[in-house]
């Protein structure tokens, strides 16, 4: 339930990589100069070699920037380490066996460059040296989100509006507006637990989207039922909200209050951390009433936004209508 750009020498067989890098770096000196060129124009020309090097570092298969280790075939065609496995160790340009030849010259070039974050097309403006870039991209706030649906291994990624539409149209998830909820969960045979998600509901409130999960799974040798909320956004924004869940019956009730987890945390990670309302089976059947042979649980709750009190500095809840 749960889960990087350069055709360096694809058309230049037999030419040494060092010669290519040298040629790219000094190609601007062969460009005709205007006698009236000012200092600003000279500065602009100085940018061109870096652009050429970025093109040189483009993997011919995935078109992403190549980082060490950069592999090459006997004819000098290069490929990134990820795509080397995808093409089954065959050069995509000349079809020769790739072997274990490293393109050390390009690796040194790659390590010396400052490169833009690969999520630049999604809005990230940052530029980093090679090793800092990789660390940044692992935590970049602009990186796409994984689909939060927990009923299957869904490989879809995207921004929040795209995932909301995906959940609605492809997973047929129920969509609700408002910050309160009242759901009834019924299961005819509560002794059958197959670690399957029972329900995912998406709520739109405060201009944000929240995923309410309710499911059954084995905890040790006993089945339990769990409800928890995830925020469709990053953890820093999730901390601005709180929620409560309540389940009860026969004059008894359980109440849970907490902060929603970001969908950056996988569904399984949240579930295994027990960060939510957990109901043991015997208690769930007690809440259900009757002959205890059918599970009937009513889970209610609300979401609110924490606001800073300008007088005392304490957080005060802001309930949406």
PDB file of C-alpha atoms in Angstrom:
ATOM      1  CA  UNK A   1       0.000   0.000   0.000  1.00  0.00           C
ATOM      2  CA  UNK A   2       2.651   2.240   0.478  1.00  0.00           C
ATOM      3  CA  UNK A   3       6.548   3.266  -1.977  1.00  0.00           C
ATOM      4  CA  UNK A   4      18.855  13.096 -12.980  1.00  0.00           C
ATOM      5  CA  UNK A   5      21.200  16.422 -18.750  1.00  0.00           C
ATOM      6  CA  UNK A   6      23.555  15.495 -22.002  1.00  0.00           C
ATOM      7  CA  UNK A   7      24.240  13.895 -25.224  1.00  0.00           C
ATOM      8  CA  UNK A   8      27.875  14.680 -24.910  1.00  0.00           C
ATOM      9  CA  UNK A   9      29.221  13.158 -28.085  1.00  0.00           C
ATOM     10  CA  UNK A  10      26.418  11.312 -29.738  1.00  0.00           C
ATOM     11  CA  UNK A  11      27.389  12.584 -33.204  1.00  0.00           C
ATOM     12  CA  UNK A  12      31.114  13.117 -32.625  1.00  0.00           C
ATOM     13  CA  UNK A  13      32.561   9.594 -32.734  1.00  0.00           C
ATOM     14  CA  UNK A  14      36.255   9.309 -32.041  1.00  0.00           C
ATOM     15  CA  UNK A  15      36.750  12.787 -30.585  1.00  0.00           C
ATOM     16  CA  UNK A  16      38.293  12.965 -27.151  1.00  0.00           C
ATOM     17  CA  UNK A  17      35.999  14.260 -24.408  1.00  0.00           C
ATOM     18  CA  UNK A  18      38.616  16.709 -23.175  1.00  0.00           C
ATOM     19  CA  UNK A  19      38.804  18.223 -26.656  1.00  0.00           C
ATOM     20  CA  UNK A  20      35.027  18.634 -26.724  1.00  0.00           C
ATOM     21  CA  UNK A  21      34.884  20.338 -23.354  1.00  0.00           C
ATOM     22  CA  UNK A  22      37.782  22.579 -24.361  1.00  0.00           C
ATOM     23  CA  UNK A  23      36.063  23.396 -27.644  1.00  0.00           C
ATOM     24  CA  UNK A  24      32.776  24.241 -25.933  1.00  0.00           C
ATOM     25  CA  UNK A  25      34.424  26.432 -23.335  1.00  0.00           C
ATOM     26  CA  UNK A  26      36.264  28.555 -25.884  1.00  0.00           C
ATOM     27  CA  UNK A  27      33.777  28.518 -28.755  1.00  0.00           C
ATOM     28  CA  UNK A  28      32.729  32.107 -28.029  1.00  0.00           C
ATOM     29  CA  UNK A  29      36.214  33.360 -29.005  1.00  0.00           C
ATOM     30  CA  UNK A  30      35.516  32.306 -32.594  1.00  0.00           C
ATOM     31  CA  UNK A  31      32.350  34.372 -32.801  1.00  0.00           C
ATOM     32  CA  UNK A  32      32.731  37.627 -34.824  1.00  0.00           C
ATOM     33  CA  UNK A  33      32.966  40.638 -32.525  1.00  0.00           C
ATOM     34  CA  UNK A  34      31.249  43.933 -32.999  1.00  0.00           C
ATOM     35  CA  UNK A  35      33.743  46.833 -32.792  1.00  0.00           C
ATOM     36  CA  UNK A  36      31.205  48.806 -30.775  1.00  0.00           C
ATOM     37  CA  UNK A  37      30.690  46.024 -28.231  1.00  0.00           C
ATOM     38  CA  UNK A  38      30.524  47.357 -24.665  1.00  0.00           C
ATOM     39  CA  UNK A  39      31.345  45.695 -21.379  1.00  0.00           C
ATOM     40  CA  UNK A  40      27.798  44.476 -20.897  1.00  0.00           C
ATOM     41  CA  UNK A  41      27.973  42.565 -24.162  1.00  0.00           C
ATOM     42  CA  UNK A  42      31.236  40.979 -23.069  1.00  0.00           C
ATOM     43  CA  UNK A  43      29.599  39.886 -19.852  1.00  0.00           C
ATOM     44  CA  UNK A  44      26.722  38.368 -21.810  1.00  0.00           C
ATOM     45  CA  UNK A  45      29.151  36.386 -23.982  1.00  0.00           C
ATOM     46  CA  UNK A  46      30.786  34.995 -20.881  1.00  0.00           C
ATOM     47  CA  UNK A  47      27.562  33.168 -20.060  1.00  0.00           C
ATOM     48  CA  UNK A  48      27.520  31.170 -23.302  1.00  0.00           C
ATOM     49  CA  UNK A  49      30.199  28.601 -22.395  1.00  0.00           C
ATOM     50  CA  UNK A  50      28.280  27.578 -19.262  1.00  0.00           C
ATOM     51  CA  UNK A  51      25.156  27.063 -21.354  1.00  0.00           C
ATOM     52  CA  UNK A  52      27.109  24.867 -23.785  1.00  0.00           C
ATOM     53  CA  UNK A  53      28.502  22.800 -20.927  1.00  0.00           C
ATOM     54  CA  UNK A  54      24.991  22.251 -19.565  1.00  0.00           C
ATOM     55  CA  UNK A  55      23.995  20.929 -22.969  1.00  0.00           C
ATOM     56  CA  UNK A  56      27.097  18.736 -22.950  1.00  0.00           C
ATOM     57  CA  UNK A  57      25.966  17.217 -19.661  1.00  0.00           C
ATOM     58  CA  UNK A  58      22.567  16.152 -20.979  1.00  0.00           C
ATOM     59  CA  UNK A  59      21.832  12.443 -20.923  1.00  0.00           C
ATOM     60  CA  UNK A  60      20.690  11.324 -24.401  1.00  0.00           C
ATOM     61  CA  UNK A  61      18.051   9.024 -22.895  1.00  0.00           C
ATOM     62  CA  UNK A  62      16.319  10.904 -20.048  1.00  0.00           C
ATOM     63  CA  UNK A  63      17.635  14.403 -21.025  1.00  0.00           C
ATOM     64  CA  UNK A  64      18.358  15.144 -17.341  1.00  0.00           C
ATOM     65  CA  UNK A  65      21.713  16.467 -16.151  1.00  0.00           C
ATOM     66  CA  UNK A  66      24.294  13.732 -15.663  1.00  0.00           C
ATOM     67  CA  UNK A  67      26.160  13.422 -12.389  1.00  0.00           C
ATOM     68  CA  UNK A  68      28.972  11.112 -11.328  1.00  0.00           C
ATOM     69  CA  UNK A  69      29.203   8.320 -12.108  1.00  0.00           C
ATOM     70  CA  UNK A  70      28.929   9.213 -15.819  1.00  0.00           C
ATOM     71  CA  UNK A  71      29.419   6.202 -18.102  1.00  0.00           C
ATOM     72  CA  UNK A  72      30.605   6.049 -21.702  1.00  0.00           C
ATOM     73  CA  UNK A  73      30.962   3.437 -24.412  1.00  0.00           C
ATOM     74  CA  UNK A  74      34.161   2.658 -26.358  1.00  0.00           C
ATOM     75  CA  UNK A  75      33.138   5.260 -28.956  1.00  0.00           C
ATOM     76  CA  UNK A  76      32.835   8.009 -26.338  1.00  0.00           C
ATOM     77  CA  UNK A  77      29.031   8.296 -26.116  1.00  0.00           C
ATOM     78  CA  UNK A  78      27.975   9.102 -22.581  1.00  0.00           C
ATOM     79  CA  UNK A  79      24.965   8.161 -20.485  1.00  0.00           C
ATOM     80  CA  UNK A  80      23.848   8.681 -16.885  1.00  0.00           C
ATOM     81  CA  UNK A  81      24.100   5.835 -14.381  1.00  0.00           C
ATOM     82  CA  UNK A  82      20.319   5.469 -14.067  1.00  0.00           C
ATOM     83  CA  UNK A  83      19.738   5.080 -17.791  1.00  0.00           C
ATOM     84  CA  UNK A  84      22.694   2.687 -18.126  1.00  0.00           C
ATOM     85  CA  UNK A  85      20.576   0.104 -16.345  1.00  0.00           C
ATOM     86  CA  UNK A  86      17.489   0.958 -18.381  1.00  0.00           C
ATOM     87  CA  UNK A  87      19.230   0.313 -21.723  1.00  0.00           C
ATOM     88  CA  UNK A  88      20.610  -3.028 -20.471  1.00  0.00           C
ATOM     89  CA  UNK A  89      24.246  -1.902 -20.724  1.00  0.00           C
ATOM     90  CA  UNK A  90      23.953  -1.062 -24.444  1.00  0.00           C
ATOM     91  CA  UNK A  91      24.877   2.375 -25.789  1.00  0.00           C
ATOM     92  CA  UNK A  92      21.667   3.987 -27.085  1.00  0.00           C
ATOM     93  CA  UNK A  93      23.648   5.818 -29.795  1.00  0.00           C
ATOM     94  CA  UNK A  94      25.858   3.155 -31.371  1.00  0.00           C
ATOM     95  CA  UNK A  95      24.468   0.008 -29.674  1.00  0.00           C
ATOM     96  CA  UNK A  96      27.925  -1.032 -28.464  1.00  0.00           C
ATOM     97  CA  UNK A  97      28.334  -2.550 -25.016  1.00  0.00           C
ATOM     98  CA  UNK A  98      28.846   0.138 -22.386  1.00  0.00           C
ATOM     99  CA  UNK A  99      30.956  -1.818 -19.942  1.00  0.00           C
ATOM    100  CA  UNK A 100      32.271   0.020 -16.896  1.00  0.00           C
ATOM    101  CA  UNK A 101      34.110   2.919 -18.543  1.00  0.00           C
ATOM    102  CA  UNK A 102      33.765   6.199 -16.637  1.00  0.00           C
ATOM    103  CA  UNK A 103      33.929   9.604 -18.320  1.00  0.00           C
ATOM    104  CA  UNK A 104      36.153  11.234 -15.685  1.00  0.00           C
ATOM    105  CA  UNK A 105      36.555  14.502 -17.596  1.00  0.00           C
ATOM    106  CA  UNK A 106      32.807  15.142 -17.676  1.00  0.00           C
ATOM    107  CA  UNK A 107      32.480  14.085 -14.052  1.00  0.00           C
ATOM    108  CA  UNK A 108      34.952  16.814 -13.032  1.00  0.00           C
ATOM    109  CA  UNK A 109      33.055  19.324 -15.160  1.00  0.00           C
ATOM    110  CA  UNK A 110      29.761  18.332 -13.553  1.00  0.00           C
ATOM    111  CA  UNK A 111      31.178  18.703 -10.040  1.00  0.00           C
ATOM    112  CA  UNK A 112      32.490  22.187 -10.808  1.00  0.00           C
ATOM    113  CA  UNK A 113      29.220  23.615 -12.155  1.00  0.00           C
ATOM    114  CA  UNK A 114      26.391  25.411 -10.429  1.00  0.00           C
ATOM    115  CA  UNK A 115      23.164  23.910 -11.680  1.00  0.00           C
ATOM    116  CA  UNK A 116      19.502  24.900 -11.329  1.00  0.00           C
ATOM    117  CA  UNK A 117      17.168  22.782  -9.264  1.00  0.00           C
ATOM    118  CA  UNK A 118      15.488  20.170 -11.447  1.00  0.00           C
ATOM    119  CA  UNK A 119      12.138  21.440 -10.188  1.00  0.00           C
ATOM    120  CA  UNK A 120      12.701  24.848 -11.774  1.00  0.00           C
ATOM    121  CA  UNK A 121       9.794  24.245 -14.143  1.00  0.00           C
ATOM    122  CA  UNK A 122       7.572  23.851 -11.062  1.00  0.00           C
ATOM    123  CA  UNK A 123       8.680  27.179  -9.600  1.00  0.00           C
ATOM    124  CA  UNK A 124      11.958  26.608  -7.732  1.00  0.00           C
ATOM    125  CA  UNK A 125      14.421  29.442  -8.532  1.00  0.00           C
ATOM    126  CA  UNK A 126      17.431  27.986  -6.672  1.00  0.00           C
ATOM    127  CA  UNK A 127      20.885  27.274  -8.150  1.00  0.00           C
ATOM    128  CA  UNK A 128      23.403  25.060  -6.356  1.00  0.00           C
ATOM    129  CA  UNK A 129      26.818  23.431  -6.706  1.00  0.00           C
ATOM    130  CA  UNK A 130      26.536  19.781  -7.675  1.00  0.00           C
ATOM    131  CA  UNK A 131      26.487  18.088  -4.276  1.00  0.00           C
ATOM    132  CA  UNK A 132      24.348  20.788  -2.629  1.00  0.00           C
ATOM    133  CA  UNK A 133      21.893  20.503  -5.509  1.00  0.00           C
ATOM    134  CA  UNK A 134      21.242  16.833  -4.864  1.00  0.00           C
ATOM    135  CA  UNK A 135      20.612  17.433  -1.161  1.00  0.00           C
ATOM    136  CA  UNK A 136      18.301  20.354  -1.924  1.00  0.00           C
ATOM    137  CA  UNK A 137      16.232  18.425  -4.468  1.00  0.00           C
ATOM    138  CA  UNK A 138      15.548  15.676  -1.947  1.00  0.00           C
ATOM    139  CA  UNK A 139      13.775  18.258   0.242  1.00  0.00           C
ATOM    140  CA  UNK A 140      12.714  20.919  -2.288  1.00  0.00           C
ATOM    141  CA  UNK A 141       9.312  22.382  -1.464  1.00  0.00           C
ATOM    142  CA  UNK A 142       8.517  22.482  -5.194  1.00  0.00           C
ATOM    143  CA  UNK A 143       9.070  18.767  -5.767  1.00  0.00           C
ATOM    144  CA  UNK A 144       5.889  16.945  -6.803  1.00  0.00           C
ATOM    145  CA  UNK A 145       3.776  15.033  -4.315  1.00  0.00           C
ATOM    146  CA  UNK A 146       2.952  11.350  -4.456  1.00  0.00           C
ATOM    147  CA  UNK A 147      -0.675  10.356  -4.811  1.00  0.00           C
ATOM    148  CA  UNK A 148      -2.082  10.010  -1.264  1.00  0.00           C
ATOM    149  CA  UNK A 149      -4.512   7.244  -2.175  1.00  0.00           C
ATOM    150  CA  UNK A 150      -3.789   4.239   0.022  1.00  0.00           C
ATOM    151  CA  UNK A 151      -6.000   1.585  -1.521  1.00  0.00           C
ATOM    152  CA  UNK A 152      -3.445   0.645  -4.192  1.00  0.00           C
ATOM    153  CA  UNK A 153       0.133   1.300  -5.232  1.00  0.00           C
ATOM    154  CA  UNK A 154      -0.488   4.445  -7.280  1.00  0.00           C
ATOM    155  CA  UNK A 155       2.563   5.877  -9.062  1.00  0.00           C
ATOM    156  CA  UNK A 156       0.987   9.222 -10.012  1.00  0.00           C
ATOM    157  CA  UNK A 157       2.857  12.360  -8.881  1.00  0.00           C
ATOM    158  CA  UNK A 158       2.024  16.034  -9.334  1.00  0.00           C
ATOM    159  CA  UNK A 159       1.107  19.286  -7.649  1.00  0.00           C
ATOM    160  CA  UNK A 160      -1.874  19.560  -5.315  1.00  0.00           C
ATOM    161  CA  UNK A 161      -4.518  20.719  -7.877  1.00  0.00           C
ATOM    162  CA  UNK A 162      -3.510  17.876 -10.196  1.00  0.00           C
ATOM    163  CA  UNK A 163      -3.688  15.281  -7.405  1.00  0.00           C
ATOM    164  CA  UNK A 164      -7.085  16.547  -6.227  1.00  0.00           C
ATOM    165  CA  UNK A 165      -8.477  16.076  -9.739  1.00  0.00           C
ATOM    166  CA  UNK A 166      -6.751  12.683  -9.982  1.00  0.00           C
ATOM    167  CA  UNK A 167      -8.304  11.490  -6.707  1.00  0.00           C
ATOM    168  CA  UNK A 168     -11.746  12.654  -7.813  1.00  0.00           C
ATOM    169  CA  UNK A 169     -11.681  11.377 -11.387  1.00  0.00           C
ATOM    170  CA  UNK A 170      -9.486   8.271 -11.248  1.00  0.00           C
ATOM    171  CA  UNK A 171      -9.931   6.969  -7.700  1.00  0.00           C
ATOM    172  CA  UNK A 172     -13.542   8.214  -7.380  1.00  0.00           C
ATOM    173  CA  UNK A 173     -12.803   9.634  -3.922  1.00  0.00           C
ATOM    174  CA  UNK A 174     -15.624  11.502  -2.180  1.00  0.00           C
ATOM    175  CA  UNK A 175     -15.041  15.263  -2.096  1.00  0.00           C
ATOM    176  CA  UNK A 176     -16.541  17.515   0.587  1.00  0.00           C
ATOM    177  CA  UNK A 177     -16.399  21.211   1.425  1.00  0.00           C
ATOM    178  CA  UNK A 178     -16.311  22.282   5.040  1.00  0.00           C
ATOM    179  CA  UNK A 179     -14.289  21.616   8.150  1.00  0.00           C
ATOM    180  CA  UNK A 180     -16.566  19.210  10.012  1.00  0.00           C
ATOM    181  CA  UNK A 181     -17.386  15.634   9.158  1.00  0.00           C
ATOM    182  CA  UNK A 182     -19.725  12.892  10.301  1.00  0.00           C
ATOM    183  CA  UNK A 183     -19.130   9.483   8.763  1.00  0.00           C
ATOM    184  CA  UNK A 184     -20.597   6.078   9.447  1.00  0.00           C
ATOM    185  CA  UNK A 185     -18.535   2.992   8.715  1.00  0.00           C
ATOM    186  CA  UNK A 186     -20.286  -0.360   8.437  1.00  0.00           C
ATOM    187  CA  UNK A 187     -18.717  -3.782   7.948  1.00  0.00           C
ATOM    188  CA  UNK A 188     -20.740  -6.983   8.002  1.00  0.00           C
ATOM    189  CA  UNK A 189     -17.891  -9.207   9.205  1.00  0.00           C
ATOM    190  CA  UNK A 190     -15.517  -7.222  11.450  1.00  0.00           C
ATOM    191  CA  UNK A 191     -13.356 -10.299  12.016  1.00  0.00           C
ATOM    192  CA  UNK A 192     -12.082 -10.177   8.435  1.00  0.00           C
ATOM    193  CA  UNK A 193      -9.205  -7.720   8.300  1.00  0.00           C
ATOM    194  CA  UNK A 194      -7.054  -7.680   5.185  1.00  0.00           C
ATOM    195  CA  UNK A 195      -5.006  -4.523   5.749  1.00  0.00           C
ATOM    196  CA  UNK A 196      -7.249  -2.736   3.272  1.00  0.00           C
ATOM    197  CA  UNK A 197      -8.168   0.912   3.347  1.00  0.00           C
ATOM    198  CA  UNK A 198     -11.850   1.284   3.929  1.00  0.00           C
ATOM    199  CA  UNK A 199     -12.347   4.877   2.985  1.00  0.00           C
ATOM    200  CA  UNK A 200     -10.529   8.016   1.861  1.00  0.00           C
ATOM    201  CA  UNK A 201     -12.406  11.309   1.857  1.00  0.00           C
ATOM    202  CA  UNK A 202     -11.018  14.681   0.768  1.00  0.00           C
ATOM    203  CA  UNK A 203     -12.120  17.874   2.531  1.00  0.00           C
ATOM    204  CA  UNK A 204     -11.676  21.403   1.225  1.00  0.00           C
ATOM    205  CA  UNK A 205     -11.525  24.041   3.958  1.00  0.00           C
ATOM    206  CA  UNK A 206      -9.462  27.189   4.599  1.00  0.00           C
ATOM    207  CA  UNK A 207      -8.542  26.991   0.919  1.00  0.00           C
ATOM    208  CA  UNK A 208      -6.597  23.765   1.577  1.00  0.00           C
ATOM    209  CA  UNK A 209      -7.233  20.058   1.043  1.00  0.00           C
ATOM    210  CA  UNK A 210      -7.174  17.359   3.718  1.00  0.00           C
ATOM    211  CA  UNK A 211      -7.359  13.570   3.385  1.00  0.00           C
ATOM    212  CA  UNK A 212      -9.332  11.655   5.993  1.00  0.00           C
ATOM    213  CA  UNK A 213      -8.295   7.988   6.167  1.00  0.00           C
ATOM    214  CA  UNK A 214     -10.210   5.232   7.905  1.00  0.00           C
ATOM    215  CA  UNK A 215      -9.003   1.652   7.706  1.00  0.00           C
ATOM    216  CA  UNK A 216      -8.530  -1.709   9.351  1.00  0.00           C
ATOM    217  CA  UNK A 217      -5.240  -3.523   9.829  1.00  0.00           C
ATOM    218  CA  UNK A 218      -3.527  -6.052  12.053  1.00  0.00           C
ATOM    219  CA  UNK A 219      -1.689  -4.654  15.052  1.00  0.00           C
ATOM    220  CA  UNK A 220       0.175  -7.626  16.454  1.00  0.00           C
ATOM    221  CA  UNK A 221      -2.340 -10.460  16.540  1.00  0.00           C
ATOM    222  CA  UNK A 222      -5.435  -8.318  16.885  1.00  0.00           C
ATOM    223  CA  UNK A 223      -7.220  -6.222  14.264  1.00  0.00           C
ATOM    224  CA  UNK A 224      -7.659  -2.524  14.927  1.00  0.00           C
ATOM    225  CA  UNK A 225      -9.416   0.345  13.201  1.00  0.00           C
ATOM    226  CA  UNK A 226      -7.685   3.672  12.703  1.00  0.00           C
ATOM    227  CA  UNK A 227      -8.692   7.140  11.506  1.00  0.00           C
ATOM    228  CA  UNK A 228      -6.229   9.933  10.777  1.00  0.00           C
ATOM    229  CA  UNK A 229      -5.933  13.130   8.764  1.00  0.00           C
ATOM    230  CA  UNK A 230      -3.255  14.137   6.237  1.00  0.00           C
ATOM    231  CA  UNK A 231      -2.651  17.626   4.870  1.00  0.00           C
ATOM    232  CA  UNK A 232      -2.184  18.031   1.122  1.00  0.00           C
ATOM    233  CA  UNK A 233       0.903  20.226   1.354  1.00  0.00           C
ATOM    234  CA  UNK A 234       4.199  20.479   3.202  1.00  0.00           C
ATOM    235  CA  UNK A 235       4.813  19.816   6.875  1.00  0.00           C
ATOM    236  CA  UNK A 236       5.482  23.462   7.724  1.00  0.00           C
ATOM    237  CA  UNK A 237       2.016  24.409   6.475  1.00  0.00           C
ATOM    238  CA  UNK A 238       0.395  21.367   8.089  1.00  0.00           C
ATOM    239  CA  UNK A 239       1.461  22.654  11.515  1.00  0.00           C
ATOM    240  CA  UNK A 240      -0.914  25.594  11.088  1.00  0.00           C
ATOM    241  CA  UNK A 241      -3.899  23.265  11.481  1.00  0.00           C
ATOM    242  CA  UNK A 242      -5.339  20.945  14.093  1.00  0.00           C
ATOM    243  CA  UNK A 243      -8.104  18.388  14.027  1.00  0.00           C
ATOM    244  CA  UNK A 244     -10.158  16.227  16.328  1.00  0.00           C
ATOM    245  CA  UNK A 245     -11.803  12.843  15.837  1.00  0.00           C
ATOM    246  CA  UNK A 246     -14.480  11.278  18.024  1.00  0.00           C
ATOM    247  CA  UNK A 247     -16.042   7.835  18.015  1.00  0.00           C
ATOM    248  CA  UNK A 248     -18.463   6.400  20.538  1.00  0.00           C
ATOM    249  CA  UNK A 249     -21.600   4.528  21.458  1.00  0.00           C
ATOM    250  CA  UNK A 250     -23.419   3.046  24.427  1.00  0.00           C
ATOM    251  CA  UNK A 251     -22.647   6.125  26.464  1.00  0.00           C
ATOM    252  CA  UNK A 252     -18.870   5.873  25.866  1.00  0.00           C
ATOM    253  CA  UNK A 253     -16.587   7.745  23.486  1.00  0.00           C
ATOM    254  CA  UNK A 254     -12.969   8.148  22.431  1.00  0.00           C
ATOM    255  CA  UNK A 255     -11.551  11.528  21.358  1.00  0.00           C
ATOM    256  CA  UNK A 256      -8.328  12.208  19.464  1.00  0.00           C
ATOM    257  CA  UNK A 257      -6.769  15.610  18.825  1.00  0.00           C
ATOM    258  CA  UNK A 258      -3.646  16.235  16.824  1.00  0.00           C
ATOM    259  CA  UNK A 259      -1.916  17.961  13.937  1.00  0.00           C
ATOM    260  CA  UNK A 260      -2.478  16.559  10.444  1.00  0.00           C
ATOM    261  CA  UNK A 261       0.521  14.920   8.855  1.00  0.00           C
ATOM    262  CA  UNK A 262       1.754  16.101   5.472  1.00  0.00           C
ATOM    263  CA  UNK A 263       1.252  13.802   2.496  1.00  0.00           C
ATOM    264  CA  UNK A 264       5.046  14.007   2.192  1.00  0.00           C
ATOM    265  CA  UNK A 265       4.839  11.293   4.846  1.00  0.00           C
ATOM    266  CA  UNK A 266       3.549   8.149   3.251  1.00  0.00           C
ATOM    267  CA  UNK A 267       0.272   6.643   4.328  1.00  0.00           C
ATOM    268  CA  UNK A 268       2.093   3.618   5.734  1.00  0.00           C
ATOM    269  CA  UNK A 269       4.515   5.774   7.728  1.00  0.00           C
ATOM    270  CA  UNK A 270       1.644   7.618   9.399  1.00  0.00           C
ATOM    271  CA  UNK A 271      -0.258   4.425  10.069  1.00  0.00           C
ATOM    272  CA  UNK A 272       2.730   2.568  11.517  1.00  0.00           C
ATOM    273  CA  UNK A 273       3.505   5.513  13.821  1.00  0.00           C
ATOM    274  CA  UNK A 274      -0.042   5.161  15.256  1.00  0.00           C
ATOM    275  CA  UNK A 275      -0.527   8.915  14.822  1.00  0.00           C
ATOM    276  CA  UNK A 276      -4.315   8.954  14.866  1.00  0.00           C
ATOM    277  CA  UNK A 277      -7.454   7.599  16.490  1.00  0.00           C
ATOM    278  CA  UNK A 278      -6.966   3.858  17.097  1.00  0.00           C
ATOM    279  CA  UNK A 279      -9.924   1.670  18.065  1.00  0.00           C
ATOM    280  CA  UNK A 280      -9.416  -1.886  19.270  1.00  0.00           C
ATOM    281  CA  UNK A 281     -11.833  -4.383  17.759  1.00  0.00           C
ATOM    282  CA  UNK A 282     -13.561  -5.289  21.023  1.00  0.00           C
ATOM    283  CA  UNK A 283     -14.155  -1.626  21.797  1.00  0.00           C
ATOM    284  CA  UNK A 284     -15.316  -0.970  18.225  1.00  0.00           C
ATOM    285  CA  UNK A 285     -17.866  -3.769  18.573  1.00  0.00           C
ATOM    286  CA  UNK A 286     -18.954  -2.361  21.937  1.00  0.00           C
ATOM    287  CA  UNK A 287     -19.497   1.021  20.278  1.00  0.00           C
ATOM    288  CA  UNK A 288     -21.463  -0.719  17.523  1.00  0.00           C
ATOM    289  CA  UNK A 289     -24.001  -2.145  19.951  1.00  0.00           C
ATOM    290  CA  UNK A 290     -26.418  -4.923  19.046  1.00  0.00           C
ATOM    291  CA  UNK A 291     -25.173  -8.496  18.855  1.00  0.00           C
ATOM    292  CA  UNK A 292     -21.548  -7.374  18.192  1.00  0.00           C
ATOM    293  CA  UNK A 293     -21.540  -9.277  14.892  1.00  0.00           C
ATOM    294  CA  UNK A 294     -21.602  -6.185  12.687  1.00  0.00           C
ATOM    295  CA  UNK A 295     -19.336  -3.162  12.876  1.00  0.00           C
ATOM    296  CA  UNK A 296     -21.183   0.146  12.920  1.00  0.00           C
ATOM    297  CA  UNK A 297     -18.947   3.069  13.797  1.00  0.00           C
ATOM    298  CA  UNK A 298     -19.795   6.741  13.560  1.00  0.00           C
ATOM    299  CA  UNK A 299     -16.703   8.963  13.396  1.00  0.00           C
ATOM    300  CA  UNK A 300     -17.158  12.706  13.736  1.00  0.00           C
ATOM    301  CA  UNK A 301     -14.573  15.439  13.732  1.00  0.00           C
ATOM    302  CA  UNK A 302     -13.512  18.927  12.803  1.00  0.00           C
ATOM    303  CA  UNK A 303     -10.534  20.827  11.423  1.00  0.00           C
ATOM    304  CA  UNK A 304      -9.441  24.227  12.649  1.00  0.00           C
ATOM    305  CA  UNK A 305      -6.663  26.669  11.946  1.00  0.00           C
ATOM    306  CA  UNK A 306      -4.358  27.775  14.719  1.00  0.00           C
ATOM    307  CA  UNK A 307      -4.012  31.562  14.934  1.00  0.00           C
ATOM    308  CA  UNK A 308      -1.566  33.577  17.002  1.00  0.00           C
ATOM    309  CA  UNK A 309      -3.198  35.604  19.747  1.00  0.00           C
ATOM    310  CA  UNK A 310      -1.736  39.142  19.438  1.00  0.00           C
ATOM    311  CA  UNK A 311      -2.268  39.802  23.178  1.00  0.00           C
ATOM    312  CA  UNK A 312      -0.961  36.737  24.921  1.00  0.00           C
ATOM    313  CA  UNK A 313       0.989  35.041  22.140  1.00  0.00           C
ATOM    314  CA  UNK A 314      -0.952  31.811  22.555  1.00  0.00           C
ATOM    315  CA  UNK A 315      -2.597  29.992  19.687  1.00  0.00           C
ATOM    316  CA  UNK A 316      -6.372  30.291  19.477  1.00  0.00           C
ATOM    317  CA  UNK A 317      -8.516  28.078  17.252  1.00  0.00           C
ATOM    318  CA  UNK A 318     -10.234  29.480  14.201  1.00  0.00           C
ATOM    319  CA  UNK A 319     -13.133  27.257  13.197  1.00  0.00           C
ATOM    320  CA  UNK A 320     -14.405  27.570   9.679  1.00  0.00           C
ATOM    321  CA  UNK A 321     -18.106  27.871   9.094  1.00  0.00           C
TER     322      UNK A 321
END
